Amino acid sequence: MREKAVERRNVNKEHNSNFKAGYIPIDEDRLHKTGLRGRKGNLAICVIILLFILAVINLIITLVIWAVIRIGPNGCDSMEFHESGLLRFKQVSDMGVIHPLYKSTVGGRRNENLVITGNNQPIVFQQGTTKLSVEKNKTSITSDIGMQFFDPRTQHILFSTDYETHEFHLPSGVKSLNVQKASTERITSNATSDLNIKVDGKAIVRGNEGVFIMGKTIEFHMGGNMELKAENSIILNGTVMVSTSRLPSSSSGDQLGGGDWVRYKLCMCADGTLFKVQVTGQNMGCQISDNPCGNTH
């Protein structure tokens, strides 16, 4: 009994002096942690920064809208919005590109003009492939599907490129038409005016089934050569006059055979047929044995 009591007393004494009794070492990284840590914390910081940037951008847009539209206690000072969808500008507006909705209309007040100004730039109205460009020195209209101008009050067609339905006429007040290439069946002028075709370089008139030029008086003025080509024949019906002021000529003292020149004389039959005769001597006429006119020339 005494030995057991001594052993129990020693055990209790050792236990009371052992401060590590019941301690188990644990890794802190494996413990449950509260709050946003690691990737979740970084993601939260990114979201907060993004919200801050969006708030700043929203503030800038709000200030710009407030400064441009001039929103005040009485509403908007520069424009009006109507229930019918009409947007009315009450002051001078500076815009870059305007995109109207489908079948929209841009117009001015009834008793006021609509003034559109481009600062050193052309004013362009475009819808699809149709484009109207107003520049300083010219106004051009281009379209791949055609165009027509009509009076909105009377619906009278003033100008149309639908040649199958409407014959092409120049609008009233337009005196000339500048084109690079035109394909048409015929070109005519009014009965009281002349038809003038002017080009800076070369003019080519071609017909798949022939070219017919008719008029009271037909004049050709050229700075260079004139070339007539036909598969069958060229017919000049009427009085034909050729101005020889610009044709090359030689003085009476020149020798006909001098140099490398080969000279021809242009002759005409009574029916208008033209042919050439090589000049081999002075005062040579068109009397040759194989002329195409026969006995009458």
mmCIF file of C-alpha atoms in Angstrom:
data_model
loop_
_atom_site.group_PDB
_atom_site.id
_atom_site.type_symbol
_atom_site.label_atom_id
_atom_site.label_comp_id
_atom_site.label_asym_id
_atom_site.label_seq_id
_atom_site.Cartn_x
_atom_site.Cartn_y
_atom_site.Cartn_z
ATOM 1 C CA MET A 1 0.000 0.000 0.000
ATOM 2 C CA ARG A 2 2.846 2.346 0.902
ATOM 3 C CA GLU A 3 4.586 1.736 -2.439
ATOM 4 C CA LYS A 4 1.430 2.426 -4.419
ATOM 5 C CA ALA A 5 0.852 5.669 -2.544
ATOM 6 C CA VAL A 6 4.428 6.816 -3.230
ATOM 7 C CA GLU A 7 4.067 5.952 -6.927
ATOM 8 C CA ARG A 8 0.780 7.817 -7.189
ATOM 9 C CA ARG A 9 2.262 10.865 -5.518
ATOM 10 C CA ASN A 10 5.226 10.911 -7.886
ATOM 11 C CA VAL A 11 2.937 10.604 -10.917
ATOM 12 C CA ASN A 12 0.760 13.513 -9.778
ATOM 13 C CA LYS A 13 3.816 15.624 -9.072
ATOM 14 C CA GLU A 14 5.219 14.978 -12.577
ATOM 15 C CA HIS A 15 1.861 15.648 -14.180
ATOM 16 C CA ASN A 16 1.384 18.965 -12.410
ATOM 17 C CA SER A 17 4.837 20.162 -13.436
ATOM 18 C CA ASN A 18 4.409 19.128 -17.130
ATOM 19 C CA PHE A 19 2.974 22.149 -18.970
ATOM 20 C CA LYS A 20 3.011 20.353 -22.393
ATOM 21 C CA ALA A 21 0.619 17.690 -21.235
ATOM 22 C CA GLY A 22 -2.252 17.361 -23.760
ATOM 23 C CA TYR A 23 -0.545 19.630 -26.389
ATOM 24 C CA ILE A 24 -0.743 18.459 -30.028
ATOM 25 C CA PRO A 25 1.316 20.351 -32.671
ATOM 26 C CA ILE A 26 -0.907 21.625 -35.558
ATOM 27 C CA ASP A 27 0.062 23.369 -38.855
ATOM 28 C CA GLU A 28 -1.569 26.828 -38.923
ATOM 29 C CA ASP A 29 -1.993 26.767 -42.716
ATOM 30 C CA ARG A 30 -4.424 23.862 -42.298
ATOM 31 C CA LEU A 31 -6.637 25.675 -39.842
ATOM 32 C CA HIS A 32 -9.971 27.213 -41.022
ATOM 33 C CA LYS A 33 -9.478 30.936 -41.717
ATOM 34 C CA THR A 34 -12.121 33.633 -42.031
ATOM 35 C CA GLY A 35 -12.156 36.624 -44.472
ATOM 36 C CA LEU A 36 -10.881 37.013 -48.073
ATOM 37 C CA ARG A 37 -7.414 35.647 -48.433
ATOM 38 C CA GLY A 38 -5.210 34.591 -51.357
ATOM 39 C CA ARG A 39 -6.851 34.605 -54.832
ATOM 40 C CA LYS A 40 -10.221 35.680 -53.476
ATOM 41 C CA GLY A 41 -8.643 38.747 -51.922
ATOM 42 C CA ASN A 42 -6.867 39.695 -55.175
ATOM 43 C CA LEU A 43 -10.109 39.201 -57.127
ATOM 44 C CA ALA A 44 -11.993 41.421 -54.694
ATOM 45 C CA ILE A 45 -9.372 44.163 -55.074
ATOM 46 C CA CYS A 46 -9.624 43.970 -58.901
ATOM 47 C CA VAL A 47 -13.428 44.245 -58.751
ATOM 48 C CA ILE A 48 -13.218 47.291 -56.503
ATOM 49 C CA ILE A 49 -10.701 48.977 -58.836
ATOM 50 C CA LEU A 50 -12.895 48.205 -61.855
ATOM 51 C CA LEU A 51 -15.956 49.674 -60.176
ATOM 52 C CA PHE A 52 -13.951 52.779 -59.330
ATOM 53 C CA ILE A 53 -12.837 53.211 -62.965
ATOM 54 C CA LEU A 54 -16.422 52.768 -64.212
ATOM 55 C CA ALA A 55 -17.611 55.337 -61.729
ATOM 56 C CA VAL A 56 -15.008 57.846 -62.958
ATOM 57 C CA ILE A 57 -15.948 57.223 -66.607
ATOM 58 C CA ASN A 58 -19.627 57.598 -65.784
ATOM 59 C CA LEU A 59 -18.885 60.882 -64.052
ATOM 60 C CA ILE A 60 -16.945 62.183 -67.075
ATOM 61 C CA ILE A 61 -19.762 61.167 -69.471
ATOM 62 C CA THR A 62 -22.309 62.852 -67.237
ATOM 63 C CA LEU A 63 -20.287 66.073 -67.173
ATOM 64 C CA VAL A 64 -19.864 66.023 -70.970
ATOM 65 C CA ILE A 65 -23.599 65.449 -71.518
ATOM 66 C CA TRP A 66 -24.422 68.191 -69.069
ATOM 67 C CA ALA A 67 -22.023 70.617 -70.796
ATOM 68 C CA VAL A 68 -23.031 69.766 -74.398
ATOM 69 C CA ILE A 69 -26.787 69.282 -74.053
ATOM 70 C CA ARG A 70 -26.962 71.990 -71.383
ATOM 71 C CA ILE A 71 -29.386 70.325 -69.063
ATOM 72 C CA GLY A 72 -30.802 72.792 -66.550
ATOM 73 C CA PRO A 73 -33.716 73.200 -64.152
ATOM 74 C CA ASN A 74 -36.029 73.999 -67.093
ATOM 75 C CA GLY A 75 -34.946 71.017 -69.139
ATOM 76 C CA CYS A 76 -32.574 70.819 -72.124
ATOM 77 C CA ASP A 77 -31.506 74.179 -73.600
ATOM 78 C CA SER A 78 -30.093 72.870 -76.915
ATOM 79 C CA MET A 79 -32.617 70.234 -78.079
ATOM 80 C CA GLU A 80 -36.163 69.010 -77.682
ATOM 81 C CA PHE A 81 -37.543 65.475 -77.683
ATOM 82 C CA HIS A 82 -41.119 64.953 -78.901
ATOM 83 C CA GLU A 83 -43.441 61.987 -78.518
ATOM 84 C CA SER A 84 -43.596 61.563 -82.303
ATOM 85 C CA GLY A 85 -39.857 60.767 -82.356
ATOM 86 C CA LEU A 86 -38.843 64.223 -83.567
ATOM 87 C CA LEU A 87 -35.507 65.512 -82.292
ATOM 88 C CA ARG A 88 -35.273 69.287 -82.657
ATOM 89 C CA PHE A 89 -32.012 71.191 -82.223
ATOM 90 C CA LYS A 90 -32.634 74.677 -80.821
ATOM 91 C CA GLN A 91 -29.077 75.991 -81.217
ATOM 92 C CA VAL A 92 -26.102 75.651 -83.540
ATOM 93 C CA SER A 93 -24.764 72.103 -83.165
ATOM 94 C CA ASP A 94 -21.309 70.762 -83.957
ATOM 95 C CA MET A 95 -21.403 67.108 -85.064
ATOM 96 C CA GLY A 96 -19.127 64.706 -86.856
ATOM 97 C CA VAL A 97 -21.144 61.761 -88.175
ATOM 98 C CA ILE A 98 -24.937 61.381 -87.946
ATOM 99 C CA HIS A 99 -26.599 57.980 -88.393
ATOM 100 C CA PRO A 100 -30.371 58.454 -88.851
ATOM 101 C CA LEU A 101 -32.736 55.571 -88.265
ATOM 102 C CA TYR A 102 -34.525 53.679 -91.037
ATOM 103 C CA LYS A 103 -36.624 56.014 -93.232
ATOM 104 C CA SER A 104 -35.630 59.083 -91.262
ATOM 105 C CA THR A 105 -35.972 62.676 -92.424
ATOM 106 C CA VAL A 106 -33.613 65.584 -91.797
ATOM 107 C CA GLY A 107 -35.181 69.004 -92.305
ATOM 108 C CA GLY A 108 -35.483 72.549 -91.011
ATOM 109 C CA ARG A 109 -38.269 74.768 -89.741
ATOM 110 C CA ARG A 110 -41.004 75.895 -92.058
ATOM 111 C CA ASN A 111 -39.888 79.517 -92.432
ATOM 112 C CA GLU A 112 -36.168 78.996 -91.894
ATOM 113 C CA ASN A 113 -33.380 77.546 -93.996
ATOM 114 C CA LEU A 114 -31.436 74.464 -92.950
ATOM 115 C CA VAL A 115 -27.761 75.437 -93.000
ATOM 116 C CA ILE A 116 -25.163 72.640 -92.952
ATOM 117 C CA THR A 117 -21.521 73.731 -92.922
ATOM 118 C CA GLY A 118 -18.357 71.649 -93.161
ATOM 119 C CA ASN A 119 -15.172 73.086 -91.695
ATOM 120 C CA ASN A 120 -12.714 72.629 -94.593
ATOM 121 C CA GLN A 121 -14.298 69.245 -95.263
ATOM 122 C CA PRO A 122 -16.952 68.089 -97.759
ATOM 123 C CA ILE A 123 -20.497 67.433 -96.586
ATOM 124 C CA VAL A 124 -21.430 63.833 -97.417
ATOM 125 C CA PHE A 125 -24.917 62.296 -97.353
ATOM 126 C CA GLN A 126 -24.721 58.540 -97.788
ATOM 127 C CA GLN A 127 -27.202 55.700 -97.641
ATOM 128 C CA GLY A 128 -25.974 52.322 -98.817
ATOM 129 C CA THR A 129 -24.168 52.788 -102.124
ATOM 130 C CA THR A 130 -25.796 56.163 -102.870
ATOM 131 C CA LYS A 131 -23.678 59.146 -101.845
ATOM 132 C CA LEU A 132 -24.142 62.897 -102.213
ATOM 133 C CA SER A 133 -20.948 64.899 -101.678
ATOM 134 C CA VAL A 134 -21.003 68.719 -101.489
ATOM 135 C CA GLU A 135 -17.524 70.199 -101.820
ATOM 136 C CA LYS A 136 -16.147 73.687 -102.287
ATOM 137 C CA ASN A 137 -15.914 73.558 -106.084
ATOM 138 C CA LYS A 138 -18.301 70.752 -107.020
ATOM 139 C CA THR A 139 -21.266 68.647 -106.004
ATOM 140 C CA SER A 140 -21.231 64.968 -106.965
ATOM 141 C CA ILE A 141 -23.821 62.190 -106.719
ATOM 142 C CA THR A 142 -22.817 58.547 -107.107
ATOM 143 C CA SER A 143 -25.070 55.518 -106.979
ATOM 144 C CA ASP A 144 -25.003 51.930 -108.201
ATOM 145 C CA ILE A 145 -28.789 51.454 -108.191
ATOM 146 C CA GLY A 146 -29.894 54.729 -109.813
ATOM 147 C CA MET A 147 -31.506 57.905 -108.505
ATOM 148 C CA GLN A 148 -34.405 60.249 -109.113
ATOM 149 C CA PHE A 149 -35.372 63.753 -108.004
ATOM 150 C CA PHE A 150 -39.014 64.724 -107.575
ATOM 151 C CA ASP A 151 -41.052 67.550 -106.145
ATOM 152 C CA PRO A 152 -42.308 66.469 -102.682
ATOM 153 C CA ARG A 153 -45.493 68.506 -103.079
ATOM 154 C CA THR A 154 -46.569 67.550 -106.588
ATOM 155 C CA GLN A 155 -44.625 64.236 -106.799
ATOM 156 C CA HIS A 156 -43.477 65.368 -110.252
ATOM 157 C CA ILE A 157 -40.254 63.631 -111.298
ATOM 158 C CA LEU A 158 -37.641 66.236 -112.211
ATOM 159 C CA PHE A 159 -34.755 63.919 -113.021
ATOM 160 C CA SER A 160 -34.462 60.144 -113.103
ATOM 161 C CA THR A 161 -31.910 57.566 -114.191
ATOM 162 C CA ASP A 162 -34.598 54.930 -114.779
ATOM 163 C CA TYR A 163 -34.189 55.099 -118.539
ATOM 164 C CA GLU A 164 -36.519 52.176 -119.179
ATOM 165 C CA THR A 165 -39.451 54.157 -117.733
ATOM 166 C CA HIS A 166 -38.351 57.775 -118.186
ATOM 167 C CA GLU A 167 -36.363 59.255 -121.063
ATOM 168 C CA PHE A 168 -33.192 60.946 -119.924
ATOM 169 C CA HIS A 169 -33.432 64.742 -119.894
ATOM 170 C CA LEU A 170 -31.137 67.264 -118.325
ATOM 171 C CA PRO A 171 -32.825 69.139 -115.452
ATOM 172 C CA SER A 172 -33.910 72.695 -116.065
ATOM 173 C CA GLY A 173 -30.961 75.052 -115.749
ATOM 174 C CA VAL A 174 -28.309 72.376 -116.378
ATOM 175 C CA LYS A 175 -26.440 73.237 -119.570
ATOM 176 C CA SER A 176 -23.777 70.533 -119.691
ATOM 177 C CA LEU A 177 -23.205 66.955 -118.560
ATOM 178 C CA ASN A 178 -19.704 65.735 -117.705
ATOM 179 C CA VAL A 179 -19.222 61.955 -117.986
ATOM 180 C CA GLN A 180 -16.251 59.686 -118.610
ATOM 181 C CA LYS A 181 -18.225 56.937 -120.339
ATOM 182 C CA ALA A 182 -21.853 56.746 -121.441
ATOM 183 C CA SER A 183 -23.829 53.902 -123.018
ATOM 184 C CA THR A 184 -27.072 54.926 -124.689
ATOM 185 C CA GLU A 185 -29.129 54.373 -127.805
ATOM 186 C CA ARG A 186 -29.153 57.989 -129.000
ATOM 187 C CA ILE A 187 -28.080 61.499 -128.016
ATOM 188 C CA THR A 188 -30.204 64.432 -129.197
ATOM 189 C CA SER A 189 -30.575 68.128 -128.460
ATOM 190 C CA ASN A 190 -33.522 70.464 -128.500
ATOM 191 C CA ALA A 191 -34.798 71.728 -131.833
ATOM 192 C CA THR A 192 -33.635 75.275 -131.015
ATOM 193 C CA SER A 193 -30.182 74.486 -129.607
ATOM 194 C CA ASP A 194 -26.979 72.818 -130.758
ATOM 195 C CA LEU A 195 -25.512 69.603 -129.454
ATOM 196 C CA ASN A 196 -21.867 70.141 -128.512
ATOM 197 C CA ILE A 197 -19.580 67.271 -127.487
ATOM 198 C CA LYS A 198 -16.251 68.483 -126.107
ATOM 199 C CA VAL A 199 -13.328 66.448 -124.766
ATOM 200 C CA ASP A 200 -9.902 67.359 -123.467
ATOM 201 C CA GLY A 201 -8.159 64.302 -124.891
ATOM 202 C CA LYS A 202 -9.585 61.631 -127.188
ATOM 203 C CA ALA A 203 -13.253 60.987 -127.963
ATOM 204 C CA ILE A 204 -14.305 57.509 -129.096
ATOM 205 C CA VAL A 205 -17.782 56.974 -130.521
ATOM 206 C CA ARG A 206 -18.567 53.310 -131.077
ATOM 207 C CA GLY A 207 -21.776 51.558 -132.118
ATOM 208 C CA ASN A 208 -22.429 47.833 -132.163
ATOM 209 C CA GLU A 209 -24.711 48.194 -135.193
ATOM 210 C CA GLY A 210 -23.271 51.379 -136.667
ATOM 211 C CA VAL A 211 -23.076 55.061 -135.807
ATOM 212 C CA PHE A 212 -25.512 57.509 -137.423
ATOM 213 C CA ILE A 213 -24.829 61.238 -137.074
ATOM 214 C CA MET A 214 -27.610 63.467 -138.381
ATOM 215 C CA GLY A 215 -28.077 67.208 -138.189
ATOM 216 C CA LYS A 216 -28.593 70.358 -140.164
ATOM 217 C CA THR A 217 -24.876 71.152 -139.895
ATOM 218 C CA ILE A 218 -22.242 68.813 -138.481
ATOM 219 C CA GLU A 219 -18.821 70.225 -137.625
ATOM 220 C CA PHE A 220 -15.736 68.447 -136.331
ATOM 221 C CA HIS A 221 -12.983 70.536 -134.731
ATOM 222 C CA MET A 222 -9.899 68.555 -133.714
ATOM 223 C CA GLY A 223 -6.438 69.389 -132.518
ATOM 224 C CA GLY A 224 -5.025 66.096 -133.766
ATOM 225 C CA ASN A 225 -6.077 63.330 -136.123
ATOM 226 C CA MET A 226 -9.540 62.092 -136.977
ATOM 227 C CA GLU A 227 -9.963 58.401 -137.683
ATOM 228 C CA LEU A 228 -13.056 56.758 -139.176
ATOM 229 C CA LYS A 229 -13.329 52.969 -139.106
ATOM 230 C CA ALA A 230 -16.118 50.751 -140.391
ATOM 231 C CA GLU A 231 -16.501 47.086 -141.207
ATOM 232 C CA ASN A 232 -18.551 47.718 -144.369
ATOM 233 C CA SER A 233 -18.659 51.342 -145.525
ATOM 234 C CA ILE A 234 -18.578 54.981 -144.452
ATOM 235 C CA ILE A 235 -21.313 57.129 -146.018
ATOM 236 C CA LEU A 236 -21.149 60.935 -146.018
ATOM 237 C CA ASN A 237 -24.546 62.146 -147.209
ATOM 238 C CA GLY A 238 -24.663 65.875 -147.880
ATOM 239 C CA THR A 239 -22.258 68.711 -148.567
ATOM 240 C CA VAL A 240 -18.821 67.866 -147.175
ATOM 241 C CA MET A 241 -16.333 70.666 -146.591
ATOM 242 C CA VAL A 242 -12.736 70.193 -145.399
ATOM 243 C CA SER A 243 -10.757 73.164 -144.116
ATOM 244 C CA THR A 244 -7.239 72.947 -145.518
ATOM 245 C CA SER A 245 -5.803 75.672 -143.285
ATOM 246 C CA ARG A 246 -4.336 73.122 -140.909
ATOM 247 C CA LEU A 247 -3.524 70.433 -143.472
ATOM 248 C CA PRO A 248 0.171 70.009 -144.383
ATOM 249 C CA SER A 249 1.053 71.516 -147.758
ATOM 250 C CA SER A 250 4.172 72.185 -149.795
ATOM 251 C CA SER A 251 5.284 75.244 -151.729
ATOM 252 C CA SER A 252 5.278 75.251 -155.511
ATOM 253 C CA GLY A 253 9.060 75.043 -155.644
ATOM 254 C CA ASP A 254 9.344 71.788 -153.682
ATOM 255 C CA GLN A 255 10.082 68.627 -155.560
ATOM 256 C CA LEU A 256 7.341 66.049 -155.280
ATOM 257 C CA GLY A 257 9.765 63.204 -155.059
ATOM 258 C CA GLY A 258 12.087 64.826 -152.528
ATOM 259 C CA GLY A 259 12.530 63.161 -149.168
ATOM 260 C CA ASP A 260 10.611 60.185 -147.860
ATOM 261 C CA TRP A 261 7.161 61.778 -148.209
ATOM 262 C CA VAL A 262 4.409 59.893 -150.039
ATOM 263 C CA ARG A 263 1.591 62.270 -150.948
ATOM 264 C CA TYR A 264 -2.016 61.503 -151.753
ATOM 265 C CA LYS A 265 -4.929 63.526 -153.027
ATOM 266 C CA LEU A 266 -8.380 63.041 -151.506
ATOM 267 C CA CYS A 267 -11.049 62.606 -154.156
ATOM 268 C CA MET A 268 -14.806 62.147 -153.949
ATOM 269 C CA CYS A 269 -17.316 60.531 -156.263
ATOM 270 C CA ALA A 270 -20.703 62.006 -157.056
ATOM 271 C CA ASP A 271 -22.376 59.539 -154.668
ATOM 272 C CA GLY A 272 -20.139 60.616 -151.774
ATOM 273 C CA THR A 273 -17.568 57.813 -151.987
ATOM 274 C CA LEU A 274 -14.084 58.955 -150.945
ATOM 275 C CA PHE A 275 -10.874 57.550 -152.331
ATOM 276 C CA LYS A 276 -7.238 58.560 -152.450
ATOM 277 C CA VAL A 277 -4.894 59.014 -155.408
ATOM 278 C CA GLN A 278 -1.131 59.059 -155.062
ATOM 279 C CA VAL A 279 0.383 62.296 -156.334
ATOM 280 C CA THR A 280 3.130 61.632 -158.815
ATOM 281 C CA GLY A 281 3.205 64.983 -160.655
ATOM 282 C CA GLN A 282 2.090 68.596 -160.403
ATOM 283 C CA ASN A 283 -1.493 69.622 -161.254
ATOM 284 C CA MET A 284 -2.535 65.977 -161.032
ATOM 285 C CA GLY A 285 -6.294 65.365 -160.870
ATOM 286 C CA CYS A 286 -8.483 62.431 -159.918
ATOM 287 C CA GLN A 287 -8.628 61.005 -163.454
ATOM 288 C CA ILE A 288 -7.216 57.539 -162.960
ATOM 289 C CA SER A 289 -8.059 54.326 -164.699
ATOM 290 C CA ASP A 290 -9.062 52.327 -161.611
ATOM 291 C CA ASN A 291 -11.095 54.913 -159.684
ATOM 292 C CA PRO A 292 -14.168 53.499 -157.911
ATOM 293 C CA CYS A 293 -16.558 56.084 -159.394
ATOM 294 C CA GLY A 294 -16.690 54.736 -162.897
ATOM 295 C CA ASN A 295 -17.222 57.376 -165.587
ATOM 296 C CA THR A 296 -18.640 60.010 -163.206
ATOM 297 C CA HIS A 297 -16.348 61.417 -160.573
#
